[in-house]
PDB file of C-alpha atoms in Angstrom:
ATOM      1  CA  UNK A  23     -11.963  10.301   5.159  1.00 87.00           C
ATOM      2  CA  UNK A  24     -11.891  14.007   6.204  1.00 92.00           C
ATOM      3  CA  UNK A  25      -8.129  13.796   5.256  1.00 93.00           C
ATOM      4  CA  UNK A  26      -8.725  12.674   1.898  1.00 95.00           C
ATOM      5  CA  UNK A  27     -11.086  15.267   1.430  1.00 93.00           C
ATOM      6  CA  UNK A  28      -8.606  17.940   2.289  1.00 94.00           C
ATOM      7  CA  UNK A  29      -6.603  16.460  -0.394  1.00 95.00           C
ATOM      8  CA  UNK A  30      -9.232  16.695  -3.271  1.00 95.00           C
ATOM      9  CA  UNK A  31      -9.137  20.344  -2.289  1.00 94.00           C
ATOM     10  CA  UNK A  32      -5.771  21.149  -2.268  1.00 95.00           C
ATOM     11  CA  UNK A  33      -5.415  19.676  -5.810  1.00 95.00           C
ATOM     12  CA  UNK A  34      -8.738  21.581  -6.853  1.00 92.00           C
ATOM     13  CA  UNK A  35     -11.790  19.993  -6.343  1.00 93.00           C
ATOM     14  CA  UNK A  36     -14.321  22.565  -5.430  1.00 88.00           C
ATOM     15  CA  UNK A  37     -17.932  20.982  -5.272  1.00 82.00           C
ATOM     16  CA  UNK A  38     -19.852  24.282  -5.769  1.00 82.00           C
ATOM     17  CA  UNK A  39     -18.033  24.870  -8.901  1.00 81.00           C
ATOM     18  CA  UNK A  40     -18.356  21.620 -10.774  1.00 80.00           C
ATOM     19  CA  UNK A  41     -19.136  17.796  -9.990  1.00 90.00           C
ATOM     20  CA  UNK A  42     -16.729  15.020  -8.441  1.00 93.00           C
ATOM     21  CA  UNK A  43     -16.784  13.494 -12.001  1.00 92.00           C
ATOM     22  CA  UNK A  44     -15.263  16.077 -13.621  1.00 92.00           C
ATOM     23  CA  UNK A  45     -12.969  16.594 -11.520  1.00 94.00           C
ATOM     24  CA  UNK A  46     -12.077  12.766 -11.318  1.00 94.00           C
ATOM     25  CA  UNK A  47     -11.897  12.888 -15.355  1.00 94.00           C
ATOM     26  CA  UNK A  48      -9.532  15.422 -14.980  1.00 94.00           C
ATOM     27  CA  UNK A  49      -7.046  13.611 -12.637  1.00 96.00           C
ATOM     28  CA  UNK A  50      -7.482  10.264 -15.009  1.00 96.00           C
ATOM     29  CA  UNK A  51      -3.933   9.900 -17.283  1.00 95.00           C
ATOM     30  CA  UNK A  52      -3.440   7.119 -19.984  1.00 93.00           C
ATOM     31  CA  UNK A  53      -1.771   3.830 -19.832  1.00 91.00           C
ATOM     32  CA  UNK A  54       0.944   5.056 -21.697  1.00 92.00           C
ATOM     33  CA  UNK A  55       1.694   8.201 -19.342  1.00 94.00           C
ATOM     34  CA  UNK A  56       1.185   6.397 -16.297  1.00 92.00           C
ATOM     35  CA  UNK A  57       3.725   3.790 -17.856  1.00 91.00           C
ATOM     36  CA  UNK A  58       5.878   6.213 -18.001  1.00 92.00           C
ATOM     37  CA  UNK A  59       5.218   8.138 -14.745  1.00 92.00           C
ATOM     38  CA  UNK A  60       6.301   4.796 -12.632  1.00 90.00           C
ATOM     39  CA  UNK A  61       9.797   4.451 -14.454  1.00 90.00           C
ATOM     40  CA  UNK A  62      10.445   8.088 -13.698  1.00 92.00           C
ATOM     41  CA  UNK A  63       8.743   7.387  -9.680  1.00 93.00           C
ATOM     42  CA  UNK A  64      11.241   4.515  -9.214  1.00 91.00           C
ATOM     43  CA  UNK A  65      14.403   6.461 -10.855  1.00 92.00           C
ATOM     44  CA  UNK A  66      13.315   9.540  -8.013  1.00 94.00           C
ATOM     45  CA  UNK A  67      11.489   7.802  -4.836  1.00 95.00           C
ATOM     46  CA  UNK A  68      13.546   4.719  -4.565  1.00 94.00           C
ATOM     47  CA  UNK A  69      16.846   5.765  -3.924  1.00 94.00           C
ATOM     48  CA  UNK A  70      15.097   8.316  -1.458  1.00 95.00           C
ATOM     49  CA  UNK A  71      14.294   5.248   0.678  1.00 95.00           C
ATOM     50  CA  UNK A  72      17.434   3.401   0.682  1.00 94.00           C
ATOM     51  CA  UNK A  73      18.859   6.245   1.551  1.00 94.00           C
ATOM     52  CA  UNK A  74      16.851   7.129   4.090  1.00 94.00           C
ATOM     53  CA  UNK A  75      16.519   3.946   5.393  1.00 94.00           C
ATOM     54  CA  UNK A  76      20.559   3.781   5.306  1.00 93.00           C
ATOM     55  CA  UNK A  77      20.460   0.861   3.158  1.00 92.00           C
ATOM     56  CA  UNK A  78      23.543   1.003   0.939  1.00 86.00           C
ATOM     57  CA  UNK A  79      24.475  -1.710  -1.590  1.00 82.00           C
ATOM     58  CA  UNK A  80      21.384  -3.293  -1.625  1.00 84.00           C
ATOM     59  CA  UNK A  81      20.471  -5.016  -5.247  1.00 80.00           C
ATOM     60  CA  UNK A  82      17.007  -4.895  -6.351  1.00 81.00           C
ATOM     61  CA  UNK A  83      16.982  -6.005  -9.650  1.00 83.00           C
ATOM     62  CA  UNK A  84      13.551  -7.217 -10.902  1.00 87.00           C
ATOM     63  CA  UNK A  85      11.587  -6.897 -14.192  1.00 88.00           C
ATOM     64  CA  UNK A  86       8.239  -5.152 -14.401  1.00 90.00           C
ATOM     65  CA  UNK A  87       5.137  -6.287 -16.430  1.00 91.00           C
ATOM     66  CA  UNK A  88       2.292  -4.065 -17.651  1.00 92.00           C
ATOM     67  CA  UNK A  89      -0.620  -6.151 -17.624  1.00 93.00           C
ATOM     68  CA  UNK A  90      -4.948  -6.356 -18.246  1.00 94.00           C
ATOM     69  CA  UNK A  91      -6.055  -8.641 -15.199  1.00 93.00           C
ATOM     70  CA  UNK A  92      -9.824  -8.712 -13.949  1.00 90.00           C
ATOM     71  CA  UNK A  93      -8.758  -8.416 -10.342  1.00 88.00           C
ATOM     72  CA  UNK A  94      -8.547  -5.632  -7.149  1.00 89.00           C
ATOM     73  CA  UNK A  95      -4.775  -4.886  -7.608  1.00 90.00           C
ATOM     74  CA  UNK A  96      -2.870  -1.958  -9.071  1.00 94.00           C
ATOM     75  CA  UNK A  97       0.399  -3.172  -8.553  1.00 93.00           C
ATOM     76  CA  UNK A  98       1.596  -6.614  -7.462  1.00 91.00           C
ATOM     77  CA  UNK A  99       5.099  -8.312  -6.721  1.00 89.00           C
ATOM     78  CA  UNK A 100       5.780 -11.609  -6.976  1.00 83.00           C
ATOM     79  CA  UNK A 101       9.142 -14.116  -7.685  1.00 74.00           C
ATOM     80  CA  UNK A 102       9.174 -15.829 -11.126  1.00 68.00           C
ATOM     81  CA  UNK A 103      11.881 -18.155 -11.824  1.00 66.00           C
ATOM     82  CA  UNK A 104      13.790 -16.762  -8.901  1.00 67.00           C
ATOM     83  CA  UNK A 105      13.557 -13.017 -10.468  1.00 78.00           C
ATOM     84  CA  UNK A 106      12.149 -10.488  -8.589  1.00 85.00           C
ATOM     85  CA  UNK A 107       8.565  -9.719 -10.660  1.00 90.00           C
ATOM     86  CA  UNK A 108       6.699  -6.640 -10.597  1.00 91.00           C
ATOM     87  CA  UNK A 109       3.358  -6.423 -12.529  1.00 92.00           C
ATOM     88  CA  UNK A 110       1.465  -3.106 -13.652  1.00 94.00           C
ATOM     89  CA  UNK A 111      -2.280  -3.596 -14.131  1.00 95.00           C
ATOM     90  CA  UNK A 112      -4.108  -1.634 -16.684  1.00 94.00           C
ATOM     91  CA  UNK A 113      -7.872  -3.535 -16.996  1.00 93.00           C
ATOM     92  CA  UNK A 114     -10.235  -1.029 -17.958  1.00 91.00           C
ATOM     93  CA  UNK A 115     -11.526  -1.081 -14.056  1.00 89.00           C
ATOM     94  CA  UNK A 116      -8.318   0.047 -12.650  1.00 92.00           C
ATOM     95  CA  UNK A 117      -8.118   3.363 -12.878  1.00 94.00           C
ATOM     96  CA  UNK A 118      -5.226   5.201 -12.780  1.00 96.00           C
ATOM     97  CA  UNK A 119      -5.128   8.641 -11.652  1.00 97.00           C
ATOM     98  CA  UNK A 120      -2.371  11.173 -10.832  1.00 96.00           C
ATOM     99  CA  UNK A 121      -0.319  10.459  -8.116  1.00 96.00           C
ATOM    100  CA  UNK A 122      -1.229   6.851  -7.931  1.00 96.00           C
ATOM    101  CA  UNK A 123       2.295   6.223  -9.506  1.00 95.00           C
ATOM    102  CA  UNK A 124       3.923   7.178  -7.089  1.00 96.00           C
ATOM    103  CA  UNK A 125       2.474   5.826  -4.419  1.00 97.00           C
ATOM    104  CA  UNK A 126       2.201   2.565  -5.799  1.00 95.00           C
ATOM    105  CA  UNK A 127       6.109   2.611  -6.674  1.00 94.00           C
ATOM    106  CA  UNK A 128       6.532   3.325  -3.730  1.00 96.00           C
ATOM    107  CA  UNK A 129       5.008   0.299  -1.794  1.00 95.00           C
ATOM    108  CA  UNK A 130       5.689  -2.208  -4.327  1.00 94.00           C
ATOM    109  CA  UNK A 131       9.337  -1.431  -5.024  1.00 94.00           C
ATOM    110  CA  UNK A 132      10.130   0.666  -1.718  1.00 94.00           C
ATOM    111  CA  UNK A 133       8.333  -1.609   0.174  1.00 93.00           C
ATOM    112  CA  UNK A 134       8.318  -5.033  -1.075  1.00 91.00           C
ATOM    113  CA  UNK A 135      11.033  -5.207  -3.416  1.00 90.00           C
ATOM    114  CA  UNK A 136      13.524  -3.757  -0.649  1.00 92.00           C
ATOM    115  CA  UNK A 137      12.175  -6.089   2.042  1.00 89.00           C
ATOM    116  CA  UNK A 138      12.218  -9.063  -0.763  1.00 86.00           C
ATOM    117  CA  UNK A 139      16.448  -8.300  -1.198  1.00 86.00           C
ATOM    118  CA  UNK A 140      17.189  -7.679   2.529  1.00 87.00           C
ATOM    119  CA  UNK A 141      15.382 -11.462   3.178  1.00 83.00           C
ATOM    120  CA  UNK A 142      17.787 -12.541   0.077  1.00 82.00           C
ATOM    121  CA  UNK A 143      20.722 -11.117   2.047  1.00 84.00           C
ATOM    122  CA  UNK A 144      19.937 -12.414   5.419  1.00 82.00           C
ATOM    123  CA  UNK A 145      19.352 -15.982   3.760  1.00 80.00           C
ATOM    124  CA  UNK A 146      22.902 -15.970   1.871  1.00 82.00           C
ATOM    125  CA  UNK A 147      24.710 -14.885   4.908  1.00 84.00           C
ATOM    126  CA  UNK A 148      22.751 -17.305   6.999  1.00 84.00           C
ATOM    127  CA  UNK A 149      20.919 -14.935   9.601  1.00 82.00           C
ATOM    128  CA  UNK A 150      17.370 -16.468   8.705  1.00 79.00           C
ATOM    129  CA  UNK A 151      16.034 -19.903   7.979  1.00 73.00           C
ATOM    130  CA  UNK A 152      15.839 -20.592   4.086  1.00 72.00           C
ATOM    131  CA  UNK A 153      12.588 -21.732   4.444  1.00 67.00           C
ATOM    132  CA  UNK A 154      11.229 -18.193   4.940  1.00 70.00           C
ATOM    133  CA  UNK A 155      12.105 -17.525   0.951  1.00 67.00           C
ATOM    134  CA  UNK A 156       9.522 -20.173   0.581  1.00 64.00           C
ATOM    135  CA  UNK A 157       6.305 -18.733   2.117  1.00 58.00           C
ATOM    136  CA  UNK A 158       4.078 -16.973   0.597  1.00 54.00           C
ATOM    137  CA  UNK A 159       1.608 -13.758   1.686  1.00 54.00           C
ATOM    138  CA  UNK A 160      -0.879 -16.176   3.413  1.00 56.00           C
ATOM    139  CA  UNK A 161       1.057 -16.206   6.628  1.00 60.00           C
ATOM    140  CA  UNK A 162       1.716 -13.626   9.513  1.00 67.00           C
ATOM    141  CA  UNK A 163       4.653 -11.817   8.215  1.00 77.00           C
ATOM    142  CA  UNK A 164       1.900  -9.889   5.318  1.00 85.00           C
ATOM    143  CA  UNK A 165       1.333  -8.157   8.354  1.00 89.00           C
ATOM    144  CA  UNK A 166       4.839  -6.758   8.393  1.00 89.00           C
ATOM    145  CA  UNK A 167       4.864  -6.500   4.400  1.00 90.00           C
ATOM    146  CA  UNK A 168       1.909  -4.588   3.727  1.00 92.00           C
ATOM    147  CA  UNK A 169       1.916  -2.314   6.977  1.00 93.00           C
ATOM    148  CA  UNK A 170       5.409  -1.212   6.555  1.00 94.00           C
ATOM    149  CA  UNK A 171       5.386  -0.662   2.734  1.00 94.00           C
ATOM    150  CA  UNK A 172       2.371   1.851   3.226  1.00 95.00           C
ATOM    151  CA  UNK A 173       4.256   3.199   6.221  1.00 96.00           C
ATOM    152  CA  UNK A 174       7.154   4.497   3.833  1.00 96.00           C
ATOM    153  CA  UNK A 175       4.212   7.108   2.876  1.00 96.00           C
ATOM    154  CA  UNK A 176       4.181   8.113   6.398  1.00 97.00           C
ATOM    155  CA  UNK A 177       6.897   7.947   8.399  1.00 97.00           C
ATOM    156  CA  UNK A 178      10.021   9.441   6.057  1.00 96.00           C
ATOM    157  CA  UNK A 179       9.855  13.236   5.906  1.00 95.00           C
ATOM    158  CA  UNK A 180      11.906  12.500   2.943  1.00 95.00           C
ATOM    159  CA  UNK A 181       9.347  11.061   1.530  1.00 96.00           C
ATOM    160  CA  UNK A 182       6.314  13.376   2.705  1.00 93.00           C
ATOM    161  CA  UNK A 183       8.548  15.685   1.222  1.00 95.00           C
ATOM    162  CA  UNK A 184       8.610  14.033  -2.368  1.00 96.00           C
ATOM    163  CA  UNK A 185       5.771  13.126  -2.825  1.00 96.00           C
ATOM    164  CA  UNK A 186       2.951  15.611  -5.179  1.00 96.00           C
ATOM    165  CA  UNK A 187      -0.173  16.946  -4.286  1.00 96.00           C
ATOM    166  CA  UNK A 188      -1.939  14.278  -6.178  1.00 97.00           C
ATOM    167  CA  UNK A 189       0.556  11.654  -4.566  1.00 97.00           C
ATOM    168  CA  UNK A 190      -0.615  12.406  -1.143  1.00 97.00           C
ATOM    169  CA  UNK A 191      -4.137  12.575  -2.577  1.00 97.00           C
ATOM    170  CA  UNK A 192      -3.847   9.211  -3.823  1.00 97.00           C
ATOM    171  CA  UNK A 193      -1.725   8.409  -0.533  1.00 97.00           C
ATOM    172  CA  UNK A 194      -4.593   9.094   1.662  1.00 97.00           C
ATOM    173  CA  UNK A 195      -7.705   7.939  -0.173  1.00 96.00           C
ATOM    174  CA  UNK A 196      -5.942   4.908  -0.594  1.00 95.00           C
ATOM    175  CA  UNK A 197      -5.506   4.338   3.255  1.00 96.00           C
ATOM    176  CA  UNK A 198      -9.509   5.386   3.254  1.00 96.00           C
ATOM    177  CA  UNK A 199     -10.686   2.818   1.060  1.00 96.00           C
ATOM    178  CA  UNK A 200      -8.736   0.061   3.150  1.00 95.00           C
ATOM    179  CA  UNK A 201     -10.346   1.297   6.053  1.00 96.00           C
ATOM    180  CA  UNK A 202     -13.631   1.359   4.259  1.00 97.00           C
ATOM    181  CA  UNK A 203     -13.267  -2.258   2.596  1.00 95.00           C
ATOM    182  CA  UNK A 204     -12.332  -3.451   5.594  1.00 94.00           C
ATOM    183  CA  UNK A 205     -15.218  -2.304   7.636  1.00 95.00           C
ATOM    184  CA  UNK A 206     -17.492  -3.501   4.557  1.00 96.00           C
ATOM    185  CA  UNK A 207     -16.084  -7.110   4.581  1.00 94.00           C
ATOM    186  CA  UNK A 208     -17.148  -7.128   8.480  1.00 94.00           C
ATOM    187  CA  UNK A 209     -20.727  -6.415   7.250  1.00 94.00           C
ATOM    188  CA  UNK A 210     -21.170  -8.867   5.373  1.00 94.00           C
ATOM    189  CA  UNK A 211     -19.049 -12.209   7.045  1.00 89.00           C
ATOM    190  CA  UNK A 212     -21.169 -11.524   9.689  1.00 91.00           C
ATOM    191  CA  UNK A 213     -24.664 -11.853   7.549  1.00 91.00           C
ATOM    192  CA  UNK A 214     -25.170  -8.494   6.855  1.00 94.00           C
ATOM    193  CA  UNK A 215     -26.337  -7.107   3.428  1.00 96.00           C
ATOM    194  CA  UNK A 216     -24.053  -6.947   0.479  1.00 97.00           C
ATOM    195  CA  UNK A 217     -25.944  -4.367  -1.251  1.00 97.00           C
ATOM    196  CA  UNK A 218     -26.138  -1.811   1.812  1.00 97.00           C
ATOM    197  CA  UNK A 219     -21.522  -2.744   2.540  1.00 97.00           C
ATOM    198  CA  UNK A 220     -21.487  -1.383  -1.417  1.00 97.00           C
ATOM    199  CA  UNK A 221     -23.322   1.390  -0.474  1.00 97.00           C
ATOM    200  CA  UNK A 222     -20.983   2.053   2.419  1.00 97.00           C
ATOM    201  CA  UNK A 223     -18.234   2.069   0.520  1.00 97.00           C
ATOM    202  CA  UNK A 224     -19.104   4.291  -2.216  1.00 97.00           C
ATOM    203  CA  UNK A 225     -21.050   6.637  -0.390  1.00 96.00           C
ATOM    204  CA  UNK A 226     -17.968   7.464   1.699  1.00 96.00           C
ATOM    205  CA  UNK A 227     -15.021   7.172  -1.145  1.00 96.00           C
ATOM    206  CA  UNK A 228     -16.085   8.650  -3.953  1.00 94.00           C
ATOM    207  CA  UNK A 229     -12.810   7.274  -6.244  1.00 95.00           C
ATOM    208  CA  UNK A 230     -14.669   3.561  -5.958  1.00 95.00           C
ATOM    209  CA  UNK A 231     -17.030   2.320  -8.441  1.00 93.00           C
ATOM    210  CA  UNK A 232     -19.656   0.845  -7.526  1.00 95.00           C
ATOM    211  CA  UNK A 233     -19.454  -2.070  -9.828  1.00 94.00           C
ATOM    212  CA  UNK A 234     -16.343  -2.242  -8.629  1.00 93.00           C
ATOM    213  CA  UNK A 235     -16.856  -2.589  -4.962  1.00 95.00           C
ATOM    214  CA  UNK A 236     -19.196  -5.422  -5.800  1.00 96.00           C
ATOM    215  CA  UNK A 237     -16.876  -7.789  -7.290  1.00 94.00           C
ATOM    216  CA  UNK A 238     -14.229  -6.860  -4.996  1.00 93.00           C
ATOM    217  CA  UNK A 239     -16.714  -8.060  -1.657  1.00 95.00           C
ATOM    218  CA  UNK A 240     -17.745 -11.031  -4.208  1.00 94.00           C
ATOM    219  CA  UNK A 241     -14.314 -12.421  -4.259  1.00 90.00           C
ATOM    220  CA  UNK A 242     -13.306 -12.096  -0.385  1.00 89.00           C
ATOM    221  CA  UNK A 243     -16.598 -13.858   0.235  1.00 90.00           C
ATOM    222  CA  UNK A 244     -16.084 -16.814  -1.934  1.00 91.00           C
ATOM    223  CA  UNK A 245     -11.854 -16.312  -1.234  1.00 87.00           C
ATOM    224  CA  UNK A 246     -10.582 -16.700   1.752  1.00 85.00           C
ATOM    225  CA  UNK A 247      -7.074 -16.103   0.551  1.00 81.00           C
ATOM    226  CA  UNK A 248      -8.558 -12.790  -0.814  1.00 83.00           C
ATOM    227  CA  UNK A 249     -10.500 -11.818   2.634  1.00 86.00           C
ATOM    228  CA  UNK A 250      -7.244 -12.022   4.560  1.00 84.00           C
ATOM    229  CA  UNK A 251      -5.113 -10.277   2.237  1.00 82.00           C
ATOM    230  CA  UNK A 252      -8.176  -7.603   2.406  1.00 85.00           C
ATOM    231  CA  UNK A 253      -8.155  -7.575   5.832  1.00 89.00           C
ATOM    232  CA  UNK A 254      -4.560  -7.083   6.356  1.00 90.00           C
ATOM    233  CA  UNK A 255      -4.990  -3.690   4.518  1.00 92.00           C
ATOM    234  CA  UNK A 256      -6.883  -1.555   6.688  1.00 93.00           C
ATOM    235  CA  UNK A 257      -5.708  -3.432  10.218  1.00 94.00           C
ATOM    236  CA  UNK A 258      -2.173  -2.898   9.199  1.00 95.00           C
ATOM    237  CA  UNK A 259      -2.530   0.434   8.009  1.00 95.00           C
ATOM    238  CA  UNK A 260      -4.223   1.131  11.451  1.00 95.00           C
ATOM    239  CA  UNK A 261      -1.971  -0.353  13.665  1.00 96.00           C
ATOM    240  CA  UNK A 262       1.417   1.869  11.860  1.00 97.00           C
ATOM    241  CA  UNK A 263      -0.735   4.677  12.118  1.00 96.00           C
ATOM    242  CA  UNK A 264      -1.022   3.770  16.074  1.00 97.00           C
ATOM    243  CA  UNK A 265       3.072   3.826  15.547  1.00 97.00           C
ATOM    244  CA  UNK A 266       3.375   6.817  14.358  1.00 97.00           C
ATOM    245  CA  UNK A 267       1.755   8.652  17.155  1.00 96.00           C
ATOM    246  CA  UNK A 268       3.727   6.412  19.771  1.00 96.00           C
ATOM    247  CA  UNK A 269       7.040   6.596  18.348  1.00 97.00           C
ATOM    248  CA  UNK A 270       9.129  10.074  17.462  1.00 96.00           C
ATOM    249  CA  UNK A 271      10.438  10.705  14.122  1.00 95.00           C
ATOM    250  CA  UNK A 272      13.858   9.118  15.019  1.00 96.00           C
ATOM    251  CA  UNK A 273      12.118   5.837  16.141  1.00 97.00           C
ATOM    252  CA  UNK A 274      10.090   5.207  13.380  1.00 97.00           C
ATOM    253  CA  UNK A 275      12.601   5.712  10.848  1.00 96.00           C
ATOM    254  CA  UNK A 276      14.842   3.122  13.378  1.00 96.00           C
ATOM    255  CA  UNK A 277      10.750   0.923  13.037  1.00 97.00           C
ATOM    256  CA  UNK A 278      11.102   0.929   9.530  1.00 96.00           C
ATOM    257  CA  UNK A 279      14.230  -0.107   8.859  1.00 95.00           C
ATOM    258  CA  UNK A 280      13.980  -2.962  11.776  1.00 94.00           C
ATOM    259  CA  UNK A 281      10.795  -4.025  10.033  1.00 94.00           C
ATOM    260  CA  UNK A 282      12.012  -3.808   6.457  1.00 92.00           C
ATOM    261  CA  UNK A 283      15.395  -5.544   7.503  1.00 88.00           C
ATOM    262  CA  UNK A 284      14.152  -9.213   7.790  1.00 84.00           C
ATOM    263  CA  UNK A 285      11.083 -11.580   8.905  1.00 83.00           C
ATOM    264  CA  UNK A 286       8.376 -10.657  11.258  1.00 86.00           C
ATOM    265  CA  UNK A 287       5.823 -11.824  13.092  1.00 86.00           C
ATOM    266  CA  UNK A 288       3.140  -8.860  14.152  1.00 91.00           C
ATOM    267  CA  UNK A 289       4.203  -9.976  17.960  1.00 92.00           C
ATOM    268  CA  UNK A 290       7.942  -9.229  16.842  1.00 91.00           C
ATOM    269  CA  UNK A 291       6.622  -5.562  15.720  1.00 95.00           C
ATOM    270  CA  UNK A 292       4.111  -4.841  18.456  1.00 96.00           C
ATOM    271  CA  UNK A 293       7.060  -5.675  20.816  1.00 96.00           C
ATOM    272  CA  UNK A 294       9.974  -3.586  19.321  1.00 96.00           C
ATOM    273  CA  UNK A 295       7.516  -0.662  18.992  1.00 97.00           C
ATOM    274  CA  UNK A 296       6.828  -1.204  22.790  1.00 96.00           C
ATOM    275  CA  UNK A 297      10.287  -1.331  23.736  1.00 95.00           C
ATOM    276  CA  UNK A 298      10.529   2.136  21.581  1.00 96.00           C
ATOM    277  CA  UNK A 299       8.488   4.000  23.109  1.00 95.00           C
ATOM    278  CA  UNK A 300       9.785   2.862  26.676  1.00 93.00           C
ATOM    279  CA  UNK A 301      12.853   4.952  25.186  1.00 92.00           C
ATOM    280  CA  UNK A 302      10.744   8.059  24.694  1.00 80.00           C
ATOM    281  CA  UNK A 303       9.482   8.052  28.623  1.00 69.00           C
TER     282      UNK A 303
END
């Protein structure tokens, strides 16, 4: 939280000169610019990762979709007919700010979309089971997915490098609200007051709504689907964060690219980062 709040000041937020809402107004863009602020993030970030990540001749061809869904999500990939689907979502709740491009390009199409065509290449040359192109993000391996496609934020200079002021701003409230949410959805699975986890939330990340918040706790108490995708958010996030500190800049770069590369289990991960950082002693 204190990180995030570092941010806001480094892009200009200065609370004895004005009011977080002004300042929030003034980071808001359109649909139509942030439309076209992720086809320009994915023509600049992406190839940054492959290369990075030395990932050469990799195909990632997928179609993206700007939507209006009543739901949590920003930016969601899915399959579709075998094609590699990437949807936008611009419901009057979601709101996009500056930066938040590029940080969501970054973990759907960095992230997921790279992982997605490195499983399609292991299948085809018959280094994994088929079956794992079946499953879907219910299962251990979101784990994998989620944590390393935020990692990419974190752990490629490259990237650090790239990114805005407002893209680390949105970078590192992001990670905050995870944490938040998933300290909030603790509160209240275990009986405690839905009113007072709100409260929590907003109170400490100023970017949430409070409407919001509600009917984001409403559906991970009545989903379960939605409460473990939740929860995989902040514990992931936490546990690559525990990575980074373990593992030099070499080794997590060598992390990421063994996590992106195929299927994992979090005991996979947890193990080759152990094994890592036996090679740093």
């Amino acid at each position: 939280i204190s990180i995030m709040h570092d941010r806001m000041r480094n892009v200009g937020y200065d609370r004895a000169k004005g009011s977080f809402e002004q300042f929030a107004l003034g980071l808001r863009v359109s649909k139509e610019d942030a439309q076209k602020e992720v086809r320009d993030c994915e023509d600049r970030l992406i190839p940054i990762v492959l290369k990075a990540l030395g990932f050469k001749g990799l195909e990632l061809p997928y179609r993206v979709s700007f939507e209006v869904e009543d739901d949590y999500w920003r930016g969601w990939t899915s399959t579709l007919d075998g094609q590699l689907l990437l949807r936008y979502n611009f419901h009057p709740n979601i709101i996009w700010y500056r930066g938040d491009a590029e940080t969501t390009t970054l973990h759907e199409v960095g992230g997921h979309f790279v992982q997605a065509a490195n499983l399609r290449k292991s299948i085809e040359e018959g280094r994994i089971d088929p079956f794992i192109g079946l499953t879907t993000v219910q299962e251990p391996h979101t784990f994998a997915g989620e944590g390393t496609a935020d990692a990419l934020l974190y752990f490629l200079p490259e990237i650090e490098d790239a990114l805005s002021p407002h893209g680390l701003l949105s970078r590192d409230q992001r990670a905050a609200r995870n944490y938040l949410y998933n300290n909030a959805q603790i509160m209240v699975n275990e009986g405690g007051s839905l009113n007072e986890a709100v409260k929590y939330v907003v109170e400490n990340h100023p970017f949430s709504a409070e409407k919001t918040v509600h009917d984001d706790l409403v559906r991970c108490m009545i989903n379960p689907a939605r409460r473990a995708y939740f929860y995989i958010y902040g514990i992931s996030r936490y546990k690559h964060e525990e990575f980074r500190q373990r593992l030099t800049p070499q080794q997590q770069i060598d992390y990421l690219r063994h996590a992106i590369s195929t299927y994992h289990t979090p005991k996979n991960l947890f193990a080759f980062v152990e094994q890592l950082a036996q090679q740093r002693k």
